[in-house]
Coordinates of C-alpha atoms in Angstrom, one line a residue:
M16 CA -90.7 -137.5 -125.1
L17 CA -89.3 -135.3 -123.2
R18 CA -90.8 -132.1 -123.1
P19 CA -89.3 -129.9 -125.4
Q20 CA -87.7 -126.2 -124.6
L21 CA -90.1 -124.0 -123.0
S22 CA -90.4 -121.1 -125.7
R23 CA -88.8 -118.2 -124.2
L24 CA -92.8 -116.9 -124.3
S25 CA -94.6 -119.4 -121.8
R26 CA -90.9 -119.6 -119.5
S27 CA -93.5 -116.8 -117.7
T28 CA -96.5 -118.4 -117.8
V29 CA -96.3 -122.3 -117.5
N30 CA -97.7 -124.0 -114.2
C31 CA -96.7 -120.9 -112.1
R32 CA -98.7 -117.8 -110.5
Q33 CA -97.8 -114.1 -112.9
I34 CA -97.4 -111.5 -110.2
R35 CA -96.0 -108.9 -112.2
H36 CA -95.6 -109.4 -115.8
V37 CA -93.3 -107.8 -117.8
Q38 CA -93.7 -105.2 -121.5
S39 CA -91.8 -105.1 -124.0
S40 CA -92.4 -101.8 -124.8
A41 CA -89.3 -99.9 -126.4
A42 CA -88.4 -97.4 -124.0
R43 CA -88.3 -100.2 -122.4
L44 CA -86.2 -102.3 -124.3
A45 CA -83.7 -99.4 -124.3
E46 CA -82.8 -99.4 -120.1
A47 CA -80.1 -101.1 -118.7
F48 CA -81.0 -104.4 -117.0
D49 CA -81.7 -104.0 -113.1
P50 CA -82.0 -108.0 -111.7
V51 CA -83.3 -106.2 -108.5
G52 CA -86.0 -104.5 -109.9
I53 CA -86.9 -106.7 -112.6
E54 CA -90.4 -108.0 -112.4
R55 CA -90.3 -112.0 -112.4
A56 CA -93.2 -115.0 -112.5
E57 CA -93.3 -117.1 -109.1
D58 CA -93.8 -120.5 -108.6
E59 CA -94.7 -122.8 -105.8
V60 CA -93.1 -126.0 -105.8
D61 CA -92.7 -129.0 -103.0
V62 CA -89.5 -130.3 -103.8
C63 CA -86.8 -127.9 -107.0
I64 CA -84.0 -130.2 -108.0
V65 CA -81.7 -128.5 -109.6
G66 CA -79.3 -130.1 -112.8
G67 CA -81.3 -132.8 -115.1
G68 CA -78.2 -135.5 -114.4
P69 CA -78.1 -138.3 -112.7
A70 CA -78.2 -137.8 -109.2
G71 CA -80.7 -134.7 -110.1
L72 CA -83.4 -137.2 -111.8
S73 CA -82.8 -140.3 -109.7
A74 CA -83.7 -137.6 -106.4
A75 CA -86.6 -137.5 -108.6
I76 CA -88.0 -140.4 -108.9
R77 CA -87.1 -141.9 -105.7
L78 CA -89.4 -139.0 -104.6
K79 CA -92.8 -139.9 -107.3
Q80 CA -92.1 -143.1 -105.4
L81 CA -92.2 -141.9 -101.6
E82 CA -95.9 -139.9 -102.8
K83 CA -96.7 -143.5 -104.0
E84 CA -96.1 -145.7 -101.5
K85 CA -97.2 -143.0 -98.6
G86 CA -100.0 -141.6 -100.2
K87 CA -98.8 -138.5 -99.1
E88 CA -98.8 -135.5 -102.6
I89 CA -95.4 -133.9 -103.9
R90 CA -95.0 -131.7 -106.7
V91 CA -91.1 -132.3 -107.2
V92 CA -89.4 -130.4 -110.6
V93 CA -85.7 -130.7 -112.4
L94 CA -84.2 -127.5 -113.9
E95 CA -81.7 -127.9 -116.1
K96 CA -79.7 -125.6 -118.1
G97 CA -79.5 -127.5 -121.6
S98 CA -81.5 -127.9 -124.1
E99 CA -82.8 -130.9 -123.6
I100 CA -82.1 -134.6 -120.8
G101 CA -79.3 -134.9 -121.5
S102 CA -77.5 -132.2 -124.0
H103 CA -75.0 -131.2 -121.3
I104 CA -73.9 -134.8 -120.2
V105 CA -70.3 -135.5 -121.9
S106 CA -71.1 -139.3 -123.4
G107 CA -68.7 -142.9 -122.9
A108 CA -68.5 -144.6 -118.8
V109 CA -68.2 -147.3 -118.2
I110 CA -71.3 -148.1 -115.0
E111 CA -72.1 -150.1 -111.7
P112 CA -75.7 -150.9 -111.9
R113 CA -75.5 -151.3 -108.3
A114 CA -77.5 -147.7 -107.3
L115 CA -79.9 -148.6 -110.7
N116 CA -81.1 -151.3 -109.3
E117 CA -82.6 -150.6 -106.5
L118 CA -83.9 -147.7 -108.5
L119 CA -85.4 -149.9 -110.6
P120 CA -85.4 -153.1 -109.7
Q121 CA -87.1 -154.2 -113.7
W122 CA -84.7 -151.8 -115.5
Q123 CA -83.6 -155.1 -117.7
S124 CA -86.5 -155.8 -118.8
M125 CA -88.1 -152.3 -120.6
D126 CA -87.1 -152.6 -124.1
D127 CA -86.3 -148.8 -124.4
H128 CA -82.7 -149.4 -121.7
P129 CA -79.5 -148.2 -122.9
L130 CA -77.5 -151.0 -120.6
T131 CA -77.2 -152.6 -123.8
R132 CA -72.9 -153.0 -123.7
P133 CA -71.8 -155.5 -120.3
A134 CA -68.2 -154.8 -120.1
T135 CA -66.6 -157.4 -121.9
S136 CA -62.2 -156.9 -120.8
S137 CA -61.1 -154.4 -118.1
H138 CA -57.3 -154.1 -119.4
M139 CA -55.0 -151.0 -117.6
R140 CA -51.5 -150.3 -119.7
F141 CA -48.3 -147.7 -119.1
L142 CA -47.3 -146.0 -122.3
T143 CA -43.6 -144.7 -123.3
E144 CA -43.7 -142.9 -126.0
K145 CA -43.6 -145.7 -128.1
L146 CA -44.6 -149.0 -126.4
S147 CA -48.0 -150.2 -124.4
L148 CA -47.9 -152.5 -121.8
P149 CA -49.4 -154.9 -120.0
F150 CA -50.6 -153.3 -116.0
P151 CA -51.4 -155.3 -113.1
H152 CA -54.9 -152.4 -112.3
P153 CA -56.6 -153.1 -108.8
P154 CA -59.2 -154.7 -108.3
Q155 CA -61.3 -151.5 -107.7
M156 CA -60.9 -151.2 -111.1
N157 CA -62.3 -154.7 -112.3
N158 CA -65.4 -153.8 -114.2
D159 CA -67.8 -158.0 -114.1
G160 CA -70.9 -156.9 -114.7
N161 CA -70.6 -153.1 -115.4
Y162 CA -72.3 -151.8 -118.4
I163 CA -70.7 -149.1 -121.1
L164 CA -72.2 -146.9 -122.5
S165 CA -73.3 -143.2 -123.9
L166 CA -74.5 -141.3 -120.5
S167 CA -76.1 -138.5 -122.7
Q168 CA -78.7 -141.2 -123.8
F169 CA -78.5 -142.5 -120.2
T170 CA -79.4 -139.5 -119.0
H171 CA -82.7 -139.3 -121.7
W172 CA -84.2 -141.6 -120.8
L173 CA -83.8 -142.0 -116.7
G174 CA -85.5 -137.9 -117.9
N175 CA -88.9 -140.3 -119.7
I176 CA -89.0 -142.6 -117.2
A177 CA -89.4 -139.3 -114.1
E178 CA -91.8 -137.2 -116.5
N179 CA -94.0 -139.7 -118.5
E180 CA -93.7 -142.8 -115.6
Y181 CA -93.3 -140.6 -112.3
G182 CA -94.7 -137.2 -113.4
V183 CA -91.9 -135.2 -112.6
E184 CA -92.0 -132.3 -114.0
I185 CA -88.8 -131.3 -115.8
Y186 CA -87.6 -127.8 -116.9
P187 CA -84.6 -128.2 -120.4
G188 CA -84.1 -124.9 -121.5
F189 CA -84.0 -123.1 -117.3
A190 CA -80.1 -123.2 -115.8
G191 CA -80.3 -122.1 -112.3
S192 CA -79.2 -118.7 -111.6
Q193 CA -79.4 -117.6 -107.6
L194 CA -80.4 -119.2 -104.4
L195 CA -83.4 -117.6 -102.8
L196 CA -83.2 -117.3 -99.1
S197 CA -85.7 -116.1 -96.6
T198 CA -85.9 -111.8 -95.9
T199 CA -85.3 -113.5 -92.4
P200 CA -82.8 -115.0 -90.1
D201 CA -84.7 -118.2 -89.5
A202 CA -83.0 -121.2 -89.1
R203 CA -79.6 -122.1 -87.3
D204 CA -76.1 -123.9 -89.6
S205 CA -74.3 -126.3 -88.8
W206 CA -72.4 -125.2 -86.5
G207 CA -75.4 -123.2 -84.4
N208 CA -74.6 -119.9 -86.8
Q209 CA -78.3 -118.5 -87.1
V210 CA -78.5 -117.9 -90.4
R211 CA -81.3 -117.3 -93.5
S212 CA -82.8 -120.6 -95.3
V213 CA -82.2 -121.4 -98.4
Q214 CA -86.5 -121.7 -99.8
G215 CA -86.2 -122.2 -103.6
V216 CA -84.1 -120.7 -106.1
T217 CA -84.4 -117.8 -109.8
T218 CA -83.3 -118.8 -112.8
N219 CA -81.7 -116.8 -115.7
E220 CA -82.7 -114.1 -117.7
V221 CA -82.9 -114.3 -121.4
G222 CA -82.4 -111.4 -124.1
L223 CA -79.6 -109.8 -122.3
T224 CA -76.6 -107.7 -124.6
R225 CA -73.7 -108.0 -124.0
N226 CA -73.9 -104.6 -122.2
Y227 CA -76.9 -105.9 -120.3
T228 CA -80.3 -103.9 -121.6
M229 CA -82.6 -105.8 -122.6
K230 CA -83.4 -107.1 -126.7
S231 CA -87.0 -107.6 -127.8
S232 CA -86.6 -111.4 -126.7
F233 CA -85.9 -110.1 -122.8
E234 CA -87.5 -113.2 -121.0
P235 CA -87.1 -112.2 -116.6
G236 CA -85.8 -115.3 -114.8
M237 CA -88.3 -117.0 -112.4
A238 CA -88.7 -117.4 -109.1
F239 CA -89.3 -121.8 -107.6
R240 CA -90.5 -122.0 -104.4
A241 CA -89.7 -124.9 -102.9
K242 CA -89.4 -126.5 -99.4
V243 CA -86.7 -128.0 -100.7
T244 CA -84.1 -127.0 -102.5
L245 CA -81.8 -130.0 -103.7
L246 CA -78.0 -129.1 -106.3
G247 CA -77.0 -131.9 -108.5
E248 CA -74.9 -129.1 -110.7
G249 CA -72.4 -132.0 -111.2
A250 CA -69.0 -130.5 -110.1
H251 CA -68.1 -127.2 -109.1
G252 CA -71.6 -126.2 -109.9
S253 CA -71.9 -122.3 -109.6
L254 CA -75.7 -122.5 -107.0
S255 CA -72.9 -124.8 -104.7
K256 CA -70.5 -122.9 -104.3
Q257 CA -72.6 -120.3 -102.8
A258 CA -74.2 -122.8 -100.8
I259 CA -71.2 -124.1 -99.6
S260 CA -69.7 -120.0 -98.5
M261 CA -72.6 -119.3 -96.6
Y262 CA -73.0 -122.4 -94.9
Q263 CA -69.4 -123.3 -94.4
L264 CA -69.6 -126.6 -95.0
R265 CA -65.7 -126.7 -96.6
K266 CA -66.0 -126.3 -92.5
E267 CA -64.1 -130.0 -90.9
A268 CA -63.0 -130.8 -95.0
Q269 CA -60.2 -130.5 -96.6
P270 CA -60.1 -129.1 -100.0
Q271 CA -61.7 -130.1 -103.2
T272 CA -59.0 -131.6 -105.6
Y273 CA -60.3 -131.4 -109.1
G274 CA -58.6 -133.0 -113.0
I275 CA -59.9 -131.5 -116.6
G276 CA -60.9 -134.9 -118.4
L277 CA -61.6 -134.1 -122.5
K278 CA -63.0 -136.2 -124.0
E279 CA -63.9 -137.9 -127.9
V280 CA -65.7 -140.4 -129.4
W281 CA -65.3 -141.4 -132.9
R282 CA -66.5 -144.5 -135.2
V283 CA -63.6 -146.5 -135.9
D284 CA -63.3 -149.1 -138.5
P285 CA -64.4 -152.3 -137.8
E286 CA -61.8 -153.9 -138.5
Q287 CA -60.7 -152.0 -134.9
Y288 CA -63.2 -152.5 -132.9
E289 CA -64.0 -154.9 -130.4
P290 CA -67.0 -154.7 -128.5
G291 CA -67.0 -154.0 -124.7
K292 CA -63.3 -153.5 -124.3
V293 CA -62.4 -152.1 -122.3
N294 CA -58.8 -150.1 -121.0
H295 CA -57.0 -147.6 -119.0
F296 CA -53.6 -145.8 -119.9
L297 CA -51.3 -144.7 -117.3
G298 CA -47.7 -142.9 -117.9
W299 CA -47.6 -141.0 -121.4
P300 CA -47.8 -138.1 -122.7
L301 CA -48.1 -137.1 -118.9
S302 CA -44.7 -136.7 -117.0
Y303 CA -44.5 -138.6 -114.0
D304 CA -45.4 -135.6 -111.6
V305 CA -48.3 -135.0 -112.9
Y306 CA -50.9 -137.8 -112.4
G307 CA -53.6 -138.4 -115.1
G308 CA -54.3 -141.3 -117.0
G309 CA -56.4 -141.8 -119.8
W310 CA -59.1 -144.3 -121.8
E311 CA -60.4 -146.8 -124.3
Y312 CA -64.4 -147.7 -124.2
H313 CA -65.3 -149.7 -126.6
M314 CA -69.6 -148.9 -127.3
D315 CA -72.4 -150.4 -129.6
D316 CA -72.5 -149.4 -132.7
G317 CA -69.0 -149.0 -133.3
L318 CA -68.4 -146.7 -131.7
V319 CA -65.5 -146.1 -129.4
S320 CA -64.5 -142.8 -126.5
I321 CA -61.1 -142.6 -125.8
G322 CA -60.3 -140.0 -123.4
L323 CA -57.3 -138.5 -121.1
V324 CA -58.1 -136.4 -117.0
V325 CA -55.5 -134.1 -116.0
G326 CA -54.8 -133.6 -112.7
L327 CA -55.3 -129.8 -111.6
D328 CA -52.2 -129.4 -109.5
Y329 CA -49.3 -129.7 -112.1
K330 CA -46.9 -127.3 -111.3
N331 CA -45.3 -126.5 -115.1
P332 CA -47.7 -123.6 -116.2
Y333 CA -46.6 -124.4 -120.1
L334 CA -48.8 -127.5 -119.8
S335 CA -51.7 -127.7 -121.6
P336 CA -54.4 -130.3 -120.6
Y337 CA -55.8 -130.2 -124.7
R338 CA -52.4 -130.4 -126.7
E339 CA -51.4 -133.3 -124.3
F340 CA -54.6 -135.4 -125.6
Q341 CA -54.5 -134.6 -128.7
R342 CA -50.8 -135.8 -128.0
L343 CA -52.0 -139.3 -126.3
K344 CA -53.8 -139.4 -130.2
H345 CA -49.9 -140.2 -131.4
H346 CA -49.0 -143.2 -129.4
P347 CA -48.7 -146.6 -131.9
H348 CA -51.9 -147.6 -130.1
F349 CA -54.8 -145.2 -130.9
R350 CA -52.9 -144.0 -133.9
K351 CA -54.0 -147.5 -135.0
L352 CA -57.3 -147.9 -133.3
L353 CA -57.9 -144.5 -135.1
S354 CA -57.4 -145.5 -138.2
G355 CA -58.6 -147.0 -141.4
N356 CA -62.2 -145.5 -142.1
S357 CA -62.8 -143.7 -138.0
E358 CA -64.3 -140.9 -138.1
R359 CA -63.6 -138.3 -134.8
L360 CA -68.0 -137.3 -134.3
S361 CA -67.5 -135.6 -131.2
Y362 CA -65.3 -133.6 -128.7
A363 CA -65.7 -132.2 -124.8
A364 CA -63.8 -130.9 -121.1
R365 CA -65.6 -130.9 -118.5
V366 CA -63.9 -130.4 -114.5
L367 CA -63.7 -133.3 -112.2
N368 CA -63.9 -134.1 -108.5
E369 CA -61.1 -135.8 -107.0
G370 CA -60.8 -136.0 -103.8
G371 CA -62.7 -138.3 -102.7
L372 CA -64.1 -139.2 -99.0
Q373 CA -61.9 -137.0 -97.3
S374 CA -62.8 -133.3 -99.2
V375 CA -66.6 -134.6 -98.9
P376 CA -68.8 -130.9 -98.0
R377 CA -71.3 -130.6 -95.3
L378 CA -73.8 -132.4 -96.7
H379 CA -77.3 -130.7 -95.9
F380 CA -78.1 -126.9 -95.3
P381 CA -81.4 -125.4 -94.0
G382 CA -83.9 -125.8 -96.8
G383 CA -81.6 -127.6 -98.7
A384 CA -78.6 -130.2 -99.8
L385 CA -76.2 -130.9 -101.8
I386 CA -76.1 -134.2 -104.1
G387 CA -74.1 -136.1 -106.7
C388 CA -71.1 -134.4 -107.8
S389 CA -72.2 -130.7 -106.5
A390 CA -70.5 -132.9 -103.6
G391 CA -68.2 -134.5 -105.4
F392 CA -68.6 -138.4 -104.6
V393 CA -66.2 -139.5 -107.5
N394 CA -64.8 -143.1 -106.8
V395 CA -60.7 -142.1 -108.5
A396 CA -59.5 -145.5 -108.4
K397 CA -62.8 -147.1 -109.8
I398 CA -62.8 -144.4 -112.7
K399 CA -67.0 -143.5 -111.6
G400 CA -68.5 -141.1 -109.9
T401 CA -72.4 -141.6 -111.8
H402 CA -73.5 -144.7 -109.4
N403 CA -72.6 -143.3 -106.6
A404 CA -74.3 -139.6 -107.6
M405 CA -77.4 -141.1 -108.6
K406 CA -77.5 -142.8 -104.6
T407 CA -76.9 -140.4 -103.0
G408 CA -79.8 -138.2 -104.9
M409 CA -81.8 -141.1 -104.2
L410 CA -81.6 -141.1 -100.2
A411 CA -81.3 -136.5 -99.9
A412 CA -84.3 -137.7 -102.0
E413 CA -85.8 -139.8 -98.6
S414 CA -84.7 -137.0 -96.0
A415 CA -85.9 -134.9 -97.9
F416 CA -89.8 -136.8 -98.3
D417 CA -89.4 -136.8 -94.7
A418 CA -89.3 -133.5 -94.0
I419 CA -91.4 -132.5 -96.0
H420 CA -93.5 -134.3 -95.3
P421 CA -92.6 -135.0 -91.4
S422 CA -94.0 -138.2 -88.3
S423 CA -93.8 -135.9 -86.0
A424 CA -94.7 -131.7 -85.9
E425 CA -91.7 -130.7 -84.1
S426 CA -89.2 -131.5 -86.9
S427 CA -88.7 -128.5 -89.8
S428 CA -88.8 -128.6 -92.9
S429 CA -86.0 -127.1 -93.7
D430 CA -84.0 -130.0 -91.9
L431 CA -82.4 -132.6 -94.0
S432 CA -79.4 -133.4 -91.5
S433 CA -80.9 -137.2 -92.0
Y434 CA -79.3 -137.3 -95.3
E435 CA -75.9 -136.6 -93.0
T436 CA -76.5 -139.5 -91.5
A437 CA -77.7 -141.8 -94.6
F438 CA -74.8 -141.0 -96.4
K439 CA -73.0 -142.5 -94.0
N440 CA -74.8 -145.0 -92.9
S441 CA -74.6 -146.2 -96.8
W442 CA -71.8 -148.6 -99.4
V443 CA -71.3 -145.4 -100.7
Y444 CA -69.7 -144.3 -97.7
E445 CA -67.9 -147.7 -97.8
D446 CA -67.4 -147.2 -101.2
L447 CA -65.0 -144.3 -101.0
H448 CA -63.9 -145.1 -97.6
E449 CA -61.9 -147.8 -99.3
V450 CA -60.2 -146.3 -101.7
R451 CA -60.1 -142.6 -99.9
N452 CA -55.7 -142.8 -99.4
M453 CA -55.2 -143.6 -103.5
R454 CA -55.4 -140.1 -105.4
P455 CA -53.4 -138.3 -102.3
S456 CA -50.6 -140.8 -102.8
F457 CA -49.7 -139.2 -106.3
N458 CA -48.7 -136.2 -105.1
T459 CA -45.9 -137.2 -103.0
R460 CA -42.4 -136.7 -104.2
L461 CA -41.9 -140.0 -106.2
G462 CA -44.8 -138.5 -108.1
I463 CA -46.9 -141.5 -110.0
W464 CA -44.3 -144.1 -109.2
G465 CA -45.2 -143.2 -105.1
G466 CA -48.9 -143.7 -105.9
I467 CA -48.0 -146.8 -107.7
A468 CA -46.9 -148.5 -105.1
Y469 CA -48.7 -147.1 -102.2
S470 CA -52.1 -147.6 -104.3
G471 CA -51.6 -150.8 -105.4
V472 CA -50.3 -152.2 -101.7
D473 CA -53.5 -150.7 -100.2
S474 CA -55.2 -152.1 -103.0
L475 CA -54.0 -155.6 -102.7
F476 CA -53.2 -156.5 -98.8
L477 CA -54.5 -153.8 -97.2
G478 CA -57.8 -152.7 -98.6
G479 CA -58.2 -149.2 -97.3
K480 CA -58.6 -150.4 -93.9
T481 CA -55.2 -147.9 -92.9
P482 CA -56.6 -146.2 -89.3
W483 CA -54.1 -143.2 -91.2
T484 CA -55.7 -140.8 -93.3
F485 CA -53.5 -138.3 -96.2
R486 CA -54.1 -134.8 -97.6
H487 CA -54.2 -133.9 -100.1
A488 CA -52.0 -131.1 -98.6
P489 CA -50.3 -129.9 -96.0
A490 CA -52.7 -128.2 -92.8
G491 CA -53.4 -124.8 -93.6
V492 CA -53.0 -125.3 -97.3
K493 CA -56.2 -124.5 -99.1
E494 CA -54.8 -124.0 -102.6
K495 CA -52.6 -125.7 -105.3
K496 CA -50.9 -123.9 -108.8
S497 CA -48.5 -123.4 -111.3
E498 CA -45.3 -122.4 -110.5
P499 CA -43.8 -119.6 -112.6
A500 CA -43.0 -119.5 -115.7
S501 CA -39.1 -118.8 -115.0
W502 CA -38.7 -122.0 -113.2
H503 CA -40.2 -123.9 -116.1
Q504 CA -39.0 -124.9 -120.0
P505 CA -42.1 -124.6 -122.7
I506 CA -43.0 -127.9 -123.8
D507 CA -42.7 -128.6 -127.6
Y508 CA -46.2 -129.9 -128.9
P509 CA -46.2 -132.1 -132.0
A510 CA -47.1 -130.5 -134.7
F511 CA -51.2 -131.3 -135.1
Q512 CA -51.9 -134.3 -137.7
P513 CA -55.6 -134.2 -138.9
P514 CA -57.6 -136.1 -138.8
L515 CA -55.7 -137.8 -135.8
S516 CA -55.0 -134.9 -134.1
T517 CA -56.8 -131.6 -134.5
D518 CA -55.9 -127.9 -133.7
L519 CA -58.1 -126.5 -130.3
M520 CA -61.4 -124.5 -132.7
T521 CA -61.5 -127.3 -135.0
S522 CA -62.3 -129.2 -131.7
V523 CA -64.8 -127.2 -130.7
S524 CA -66.3 -126.5 -133.1
L525 CA -68.2 -130.2 -132.8
T526 CA -69.6 -129.4 -129.3
G527 CA -72.1 -128.1 -130.0
T528 CA -72.0 -124.5 -128.5
N529 CA -73.8 -122.4 -129.6
H530 CA -74.0 -119.1 -127.7
A531 CA -75.1 -115.3 -129.9
D532 CA -72.1 -112.9 -130.4
D533 CA -73.5 -109.8 -128.4
Q534 CA -75.1 -112.0 -125.3
P535 CA -73.1 -111.2 -121.6
V536 CA -70.3 -112.6 -120.2
H537 CA -70.5 -115.9 -119.4
L538 CA -67.1 -116.0 -117.6
R539 CA -66.9 -116.0 -114.1
V540 CA -64.0 -115.9 -111.5
V541 CA -63.8 -115.6 -108.4
K542 CA -62.4 -112.2 -106.6
T543 CA -60.6 -112.7 -104.5
R544 CA -57.8 -110.5 -103.4
N545 CA -54.9 -114.0 -104.6
F546 CA -57.1 -113.8 -108.0
V547 CA -56.5 -110.0 -108.2
K548 CA -52.9 -110.2 -107.8
E549 CA -53.2 -113.0 -110.2
L550 CA -54.9 -111.6 -113.0
D551 CA -52.5 -108.4 -112.9
R552 CA -49.5 -111.6 -113.6
A553 CA -51.1 -112.9 -116.3
R554 CA -52.0 -109.9 -117.8
A555 CA -48.2 -109.2 -117.2
G556 CA -47.9 -111.9 -119.7
D557 CA -45.9 -114.2 -117.4
E558 CA -47.9 -118.2 -118.1
G559 CA -47.5 -119.4 -114.0
A560 CA -49.9 -117.4 -113.3
N561 CA -53.1 -119.2 -111.5
V562 CA -55.5 -117.1 -114.3
A563 CA -54.9 -118.0 -118.4
I564 CA -56.2 -115.3 -120.8
G565 CA -56.9 -116.8 -123.9
A566 CA -58.5 -117.6 -127.2
G567 CA -60.6 -120.5 -127.7
S568 CA -61.6 -122.8 -124.4
K569 CA -58.3 -121.7 -122.8
A570 CA -60.6 -120.6 -119.9
V571 CA -59.1 -120.7 -116.4
E572 CA -57.5 -124.3 -115.6
T573 CA -57.3 -124.4 -111.9
C574 CA -59.4 -125.2 -108.6
A575 CA -61.3 -121.9 -107.9
K576 CA -61.1 -121.1 -104.8
E577 CA -65.4 -120.7 -103.9
E578 CA -66.4 -116.7 -102.3
G579 CA -67.1 -113.4 -104.5
E580 CA -67.4 -113.7 -108.3
V581 CA -66.6 -111.4 -110.2
E582 CA -67.0 -111.3 -114.5
M583 CA -64.3 -111.9 -116.3
E584 CA -64.0 -110.1 -120.4
K585 CA -63.0 -112.5 -122.6
E586 CA -61.6 -111.2 -125.6
T587 CA -62.7 -114.4 -128.0
R588 CA -66.1 -115.2 -129.4
K589 CA -68.5 -117.8 -126.8
E590 CA -68.7 -120.2 -129.2
H591 CA -64.6 -120.8 -129.1
S592 CA -64.5 -121.7 -125.8
V593 CA -66.5 -124.7 -124.5
S594 CA -68.2 -125.2 -120.5
C595 CA -66.4 -126.8 -118.9
W596 CA -66.1 -125.7 -115.2
C597 CA -62.9 -125.6 -114.1
L598 CA -63.7 -121.6 -113.2

């Protein structure tokens, strides 16, 4: 079993060297929280991995495998913000087992493995408002040998293996808050600049009020000092953004592009259940100039995952990804699938990387590296990223082990440049290079039609071997945003038809989100000159502003910039929102 969430009272005493102790006196509790002067506990580790997803756990397992192979001890800690491993993973996925075969070659002989539902059919369909038409899909979407599973259960299974079989220390309930830096510049970045190196992370404080005073349950964050820090937070993680900005990791890469994925898991009527079936959808309800598509995965136990991805570069500010997803279920195909005794069990939303190879930043920095979706290794054509996330975690682990136990005395424990080289020589690079032009091909005035035409030729005849690489936007353009509302007409979305389609608050109630009413504002956005301008537009009522201020999980649906932070006050209760990381 995974460790249950550590009690807040034990956070400062588990496996760590306590420097000072916080006294929770009445006078102390009345004080405002001072992040600089607060007493913290420290722990020293070899490798600190932020994020207990497929990338982070694969890195942890690989590090401990190398410990056994080389006979050199290494202490590995995984920090996971969820209450347990897998609790913050959006379930329902088709996984390519290539990386798993390398990491755990004997996984099929393990009795408890969750890869029990092989994909038996794979189809692409084009939707009109009433019809579902068969459509040729690119060879990259062939799912022979792949598995349909709950990604949450898969991650939980990996966590069990990491902890019980390899001795990885996993701490759920610990969210990374800030990067720990050396006190003075002690390294050079990839561009030759003298910089301070990353030496670990501090975790989040708990027990603070909305006004940042300390409650009786207050517990300070811990400092995990590490020789190597691997950031596997997923797309658009806060610490990853700190590192990308601080070390100019995107200096030679194109800006990242994003989509938002909205997903539901249903237990469908037995007459509609076809185990192993995979369907992907293009077309309706999205207009031709909006990138996106839907899916339908028939998992184990009569469960079906359905969802919709919407590219966040859409122009019409009246477009609501949530309403588009609910409208999708009104299509005759989905109405039939979800009819009878079908029951919706869960709902979730999460931001996705869509930039592909040309948007992958420099992967290493002094003292650490980006792994998995923190860097952006999703293969958009395959609609898969787990295999690449796992493999990059393994590659980074090998580089980290060599840095901590170097063969040469001249090697630096903070130098993970070999990870960059390993990535470029790996099948992950080949996987992304082959499809690098597909997503940007949808950015022309021809919209979906131009993208379909180019992607078809590229995948079927050219195999991605063209000498050119498309840009996601013209040179010099760092961001895209919705247009002024005056340029567009409001979208007339159909009324909800429960239980088939429901309002946002009903869906959010199925996410398991739970926040204290008086906790500090948790929505943080980038404070730039452009952000302030867009915020003023939003407050003035301009629907076309690049910031959405409103109720529920109408968080900012945009590509956020990567410099500086500011809190955004929201009048809504926090349990009315979903942390989809679109900010």
